[in-house]
mmCIF file of C-alpha atoms in Angstrom:
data_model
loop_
_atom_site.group_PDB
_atom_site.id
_atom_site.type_symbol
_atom_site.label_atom_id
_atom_site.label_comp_id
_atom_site.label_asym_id
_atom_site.label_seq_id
_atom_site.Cartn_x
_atom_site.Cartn_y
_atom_site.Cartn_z
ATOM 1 C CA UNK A 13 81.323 136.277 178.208
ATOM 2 C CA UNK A 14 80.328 132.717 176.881
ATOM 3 C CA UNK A 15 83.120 131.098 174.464
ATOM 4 C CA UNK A 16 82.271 131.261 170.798
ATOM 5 C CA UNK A 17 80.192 128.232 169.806
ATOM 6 C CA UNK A 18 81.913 128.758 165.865
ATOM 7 C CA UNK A 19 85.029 127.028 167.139
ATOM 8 C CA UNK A 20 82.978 123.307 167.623
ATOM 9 C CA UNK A 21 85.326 121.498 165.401
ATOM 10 C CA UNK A 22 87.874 123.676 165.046
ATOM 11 C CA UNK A 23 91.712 121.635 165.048
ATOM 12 C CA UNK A 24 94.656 122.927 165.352
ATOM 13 C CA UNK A 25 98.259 121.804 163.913
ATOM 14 C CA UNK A 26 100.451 118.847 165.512
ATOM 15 C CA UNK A 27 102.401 119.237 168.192
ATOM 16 C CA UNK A 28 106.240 119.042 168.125
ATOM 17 C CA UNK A 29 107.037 115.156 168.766
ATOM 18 C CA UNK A 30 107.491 113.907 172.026
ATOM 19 C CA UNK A 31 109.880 111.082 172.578
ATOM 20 C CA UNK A 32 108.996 109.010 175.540
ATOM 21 C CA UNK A 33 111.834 107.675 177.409
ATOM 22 C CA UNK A 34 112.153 105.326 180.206
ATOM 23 C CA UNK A 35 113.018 107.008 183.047
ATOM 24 C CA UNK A 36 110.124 109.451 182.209
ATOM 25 C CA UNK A 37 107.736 106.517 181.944
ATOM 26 C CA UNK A 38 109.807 105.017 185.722
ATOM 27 C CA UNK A 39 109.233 108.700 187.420
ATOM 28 C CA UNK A 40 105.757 108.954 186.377
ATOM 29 C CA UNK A 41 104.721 105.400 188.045
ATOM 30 C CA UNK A 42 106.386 105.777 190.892
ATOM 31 C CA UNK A 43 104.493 109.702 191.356
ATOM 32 C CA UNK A 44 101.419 107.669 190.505
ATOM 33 C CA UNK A 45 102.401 104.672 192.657
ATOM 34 C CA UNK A 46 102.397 102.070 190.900
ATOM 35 C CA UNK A 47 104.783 99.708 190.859
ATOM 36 C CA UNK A 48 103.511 97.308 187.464
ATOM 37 C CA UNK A 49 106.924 95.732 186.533
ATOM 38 C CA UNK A 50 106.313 96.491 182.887
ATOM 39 C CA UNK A 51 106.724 100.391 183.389
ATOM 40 C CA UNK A 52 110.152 100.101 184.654
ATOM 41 C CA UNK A 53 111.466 96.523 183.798
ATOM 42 C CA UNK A 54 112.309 96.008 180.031
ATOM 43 C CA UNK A 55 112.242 92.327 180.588
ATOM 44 C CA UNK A 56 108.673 91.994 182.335
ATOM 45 C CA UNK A 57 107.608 94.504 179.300
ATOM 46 C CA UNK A 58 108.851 92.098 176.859
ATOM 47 C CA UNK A 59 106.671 88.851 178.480
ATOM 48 C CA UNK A 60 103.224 91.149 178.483
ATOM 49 C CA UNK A 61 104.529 90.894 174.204
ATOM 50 C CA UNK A 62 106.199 94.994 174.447
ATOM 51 C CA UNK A 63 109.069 95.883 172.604
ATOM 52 C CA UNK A 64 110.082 98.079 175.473
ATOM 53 C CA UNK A 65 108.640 98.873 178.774
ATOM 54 C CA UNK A 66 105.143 100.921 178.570
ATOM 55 C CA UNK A 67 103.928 103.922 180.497
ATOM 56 C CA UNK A 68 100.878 104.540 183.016
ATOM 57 C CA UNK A 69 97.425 104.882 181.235
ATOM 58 C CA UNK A 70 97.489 108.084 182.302
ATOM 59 C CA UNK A 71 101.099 108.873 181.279
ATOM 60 C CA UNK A 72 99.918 110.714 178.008
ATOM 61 C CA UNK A 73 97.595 113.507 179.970
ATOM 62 C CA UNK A 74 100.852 115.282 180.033
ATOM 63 C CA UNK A 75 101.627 115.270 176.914
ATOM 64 C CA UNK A 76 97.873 116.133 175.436
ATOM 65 C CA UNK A 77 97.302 118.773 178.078
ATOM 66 C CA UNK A 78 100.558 120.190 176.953
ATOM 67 C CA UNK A 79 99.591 119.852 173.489
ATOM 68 C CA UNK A 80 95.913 121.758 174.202
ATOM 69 C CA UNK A 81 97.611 124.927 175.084
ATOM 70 C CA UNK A 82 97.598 125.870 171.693
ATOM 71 C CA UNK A 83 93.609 125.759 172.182
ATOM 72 C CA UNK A 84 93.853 127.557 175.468
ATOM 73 C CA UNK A 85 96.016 130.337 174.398
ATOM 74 C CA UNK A 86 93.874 131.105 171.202
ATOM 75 C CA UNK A 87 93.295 134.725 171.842
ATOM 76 C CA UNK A 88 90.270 134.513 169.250
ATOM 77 C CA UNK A 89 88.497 131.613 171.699
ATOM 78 C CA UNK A 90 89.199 134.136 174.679
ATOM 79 C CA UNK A 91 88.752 131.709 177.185
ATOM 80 C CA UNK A 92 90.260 133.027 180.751
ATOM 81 C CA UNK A 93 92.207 130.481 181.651
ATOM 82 C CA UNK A 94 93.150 132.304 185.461
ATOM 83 C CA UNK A 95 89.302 130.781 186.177
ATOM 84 C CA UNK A 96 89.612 127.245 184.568
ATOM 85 C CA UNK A 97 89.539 123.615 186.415
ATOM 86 C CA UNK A 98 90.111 120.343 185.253
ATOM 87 C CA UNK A 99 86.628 118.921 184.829
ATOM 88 C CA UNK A 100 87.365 115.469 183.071
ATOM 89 C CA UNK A 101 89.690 113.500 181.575
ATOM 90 C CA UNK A 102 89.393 109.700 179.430
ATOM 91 C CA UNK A 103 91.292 107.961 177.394
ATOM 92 C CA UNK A 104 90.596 105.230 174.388
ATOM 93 C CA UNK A 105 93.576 103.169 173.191
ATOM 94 C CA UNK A 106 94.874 101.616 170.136
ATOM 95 C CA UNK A 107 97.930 100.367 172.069
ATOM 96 C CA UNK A 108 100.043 101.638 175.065
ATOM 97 C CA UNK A 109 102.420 104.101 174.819
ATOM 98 C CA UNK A 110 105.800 102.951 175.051
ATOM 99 C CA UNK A 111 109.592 103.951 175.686
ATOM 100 C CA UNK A 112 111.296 105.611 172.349
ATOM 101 C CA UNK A 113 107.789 106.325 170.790
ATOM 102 C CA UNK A 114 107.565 109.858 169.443
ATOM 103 C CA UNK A 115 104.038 111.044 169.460
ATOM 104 C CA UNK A 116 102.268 114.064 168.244
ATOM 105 C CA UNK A 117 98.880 115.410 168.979
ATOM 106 C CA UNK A 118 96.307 117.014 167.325
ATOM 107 C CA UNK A 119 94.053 118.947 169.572
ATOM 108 C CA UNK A 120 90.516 119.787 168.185
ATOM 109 C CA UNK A 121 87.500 121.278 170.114
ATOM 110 C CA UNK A 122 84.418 118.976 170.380
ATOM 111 C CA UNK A 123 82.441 120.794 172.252
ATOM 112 C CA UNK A 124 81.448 124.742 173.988
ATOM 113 C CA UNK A 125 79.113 125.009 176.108
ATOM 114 C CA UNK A 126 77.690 127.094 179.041
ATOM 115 C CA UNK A 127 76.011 126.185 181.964
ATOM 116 C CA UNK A 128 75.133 128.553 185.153
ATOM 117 C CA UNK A 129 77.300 131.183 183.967
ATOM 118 C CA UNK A 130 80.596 128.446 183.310
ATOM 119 C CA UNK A 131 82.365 127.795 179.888
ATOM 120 C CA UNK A 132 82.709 123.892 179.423
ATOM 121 C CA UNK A 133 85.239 123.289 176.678
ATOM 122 C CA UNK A 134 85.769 119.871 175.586
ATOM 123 C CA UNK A 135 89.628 119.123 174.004
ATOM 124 C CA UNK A 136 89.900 116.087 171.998
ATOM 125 C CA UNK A 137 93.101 114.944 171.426
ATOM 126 C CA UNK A 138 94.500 112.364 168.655
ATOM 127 C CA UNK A 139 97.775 110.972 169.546
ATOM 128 C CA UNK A 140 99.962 109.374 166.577
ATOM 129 C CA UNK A 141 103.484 107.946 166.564
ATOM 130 C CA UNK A 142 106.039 108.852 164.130
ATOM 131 C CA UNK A 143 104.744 106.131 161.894
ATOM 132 C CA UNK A 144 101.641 108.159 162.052
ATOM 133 C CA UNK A 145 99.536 105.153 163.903
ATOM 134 C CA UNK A 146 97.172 106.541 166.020
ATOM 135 C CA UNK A 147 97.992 104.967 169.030
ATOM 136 C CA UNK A 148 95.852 106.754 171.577
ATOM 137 C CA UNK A 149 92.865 109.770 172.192
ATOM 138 C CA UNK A 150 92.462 111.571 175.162
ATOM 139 C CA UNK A 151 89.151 113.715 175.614
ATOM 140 C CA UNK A 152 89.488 116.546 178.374
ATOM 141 C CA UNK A 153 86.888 119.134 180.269
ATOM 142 C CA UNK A 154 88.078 122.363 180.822
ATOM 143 C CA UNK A 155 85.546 124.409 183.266
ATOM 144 C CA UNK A 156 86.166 128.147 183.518
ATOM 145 C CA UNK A 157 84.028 129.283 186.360
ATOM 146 C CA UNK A 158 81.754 132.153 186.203
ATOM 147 C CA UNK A 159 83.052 135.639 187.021
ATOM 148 C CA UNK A 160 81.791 136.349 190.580
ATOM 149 C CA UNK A 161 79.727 139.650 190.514
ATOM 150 C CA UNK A 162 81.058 143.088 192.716
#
C-alpha cells in the first residue's frame, strides 16, 4: 500500500540533545578511516580556527537517522520498515560539528513518492546546537521495496 502523500511536510518535535564528545568523534574516523588530525588532535583543530576538534562530514548521519525514527515508527505513515534500504544521503553545512556541541534535530518529510511498486520517503533533517544555530541539514532516501507477490 503506497505511503500517504498528506504527510509531505509534515515535522515532527526535536530530538533529545546529543552531546558530541571526542572520543565519539576519534572512533567514528578511525571506522571511517580517516586519519585528518583535526578529528582527534585538539591542537591541529585549533590551527584549522576550531574551538575543539571536529567530527567526519558524515559523523551526524547517526545522529539524524536516529532522530528520523520518530518518522519511521509513525504508525499513521505505516511505512514497513522490515522492507526499507538506504537510498541516499547529503548533507549542507553551516559549520562542522564539533566536540561538546549538543545538537537536536528536527525531522520533517519532504517528499512520498512511489515508483514500480516502492515507497520513496525523503527525511529532511535540521540540526541546531543548544544555542539554537542551525549548524547542519541532512536530507535522507528511505526505499521500502515492493511486496513480492505469492
Amino acid at each position: 500500500m503506497a505511503l500517504d502523500q498528506s504527510f509531505v511536510g509534515r515535522s515532527y518535535p526535536p530530538s533529545a540533545p546529543y552531546e558530541v564528545g571526542r572520543e565519539k568523534i576519534r572512533e567514528f574516523a578511525e571506522a571511517v578511516g580517516d586519519a585528518n588530525p583535526a578529528y582527534v588532535d585538539p591542537e591541529a583543530a585549533e590551527a584549522l580556527g576550531h574551538p575543539d576538534v571536529i567530527a567526519p562530514p558524515t559523523f551526524v548521519f547517526s545522529i539524524t537517522y536516529k532522530a528520523a525514527a520518530v518518522v519511521v515508527e509513525d504508525p499513521q505513515l505505516g511505512l514497513d520498515y522490515s522492507r526499507v534500504v538506504h537510498g541516499d544521503q547529503k548533507f549542507a553545512y553551516r559549520r562542522p560539528v564539533r566536540a561538546g556541541d549538543r545538537l537536536t534535530v528536527t525531522s520533517t518529510i519532504d517528499a512520498v513518492k512511489s515508483m514500480a511498486g516502492n515507497d520513496i520517503l525523503d527525511i529532511r533533517g535540521e540540526v541546531h546546537d543548544e544555542a539554537g544555530e542551525h549548524v547542519v541539514t541532512a536530507w535522507t532516501k528511505l526505499v521500502a521495496r515492493a511486496a513480492e507477490e505469492a
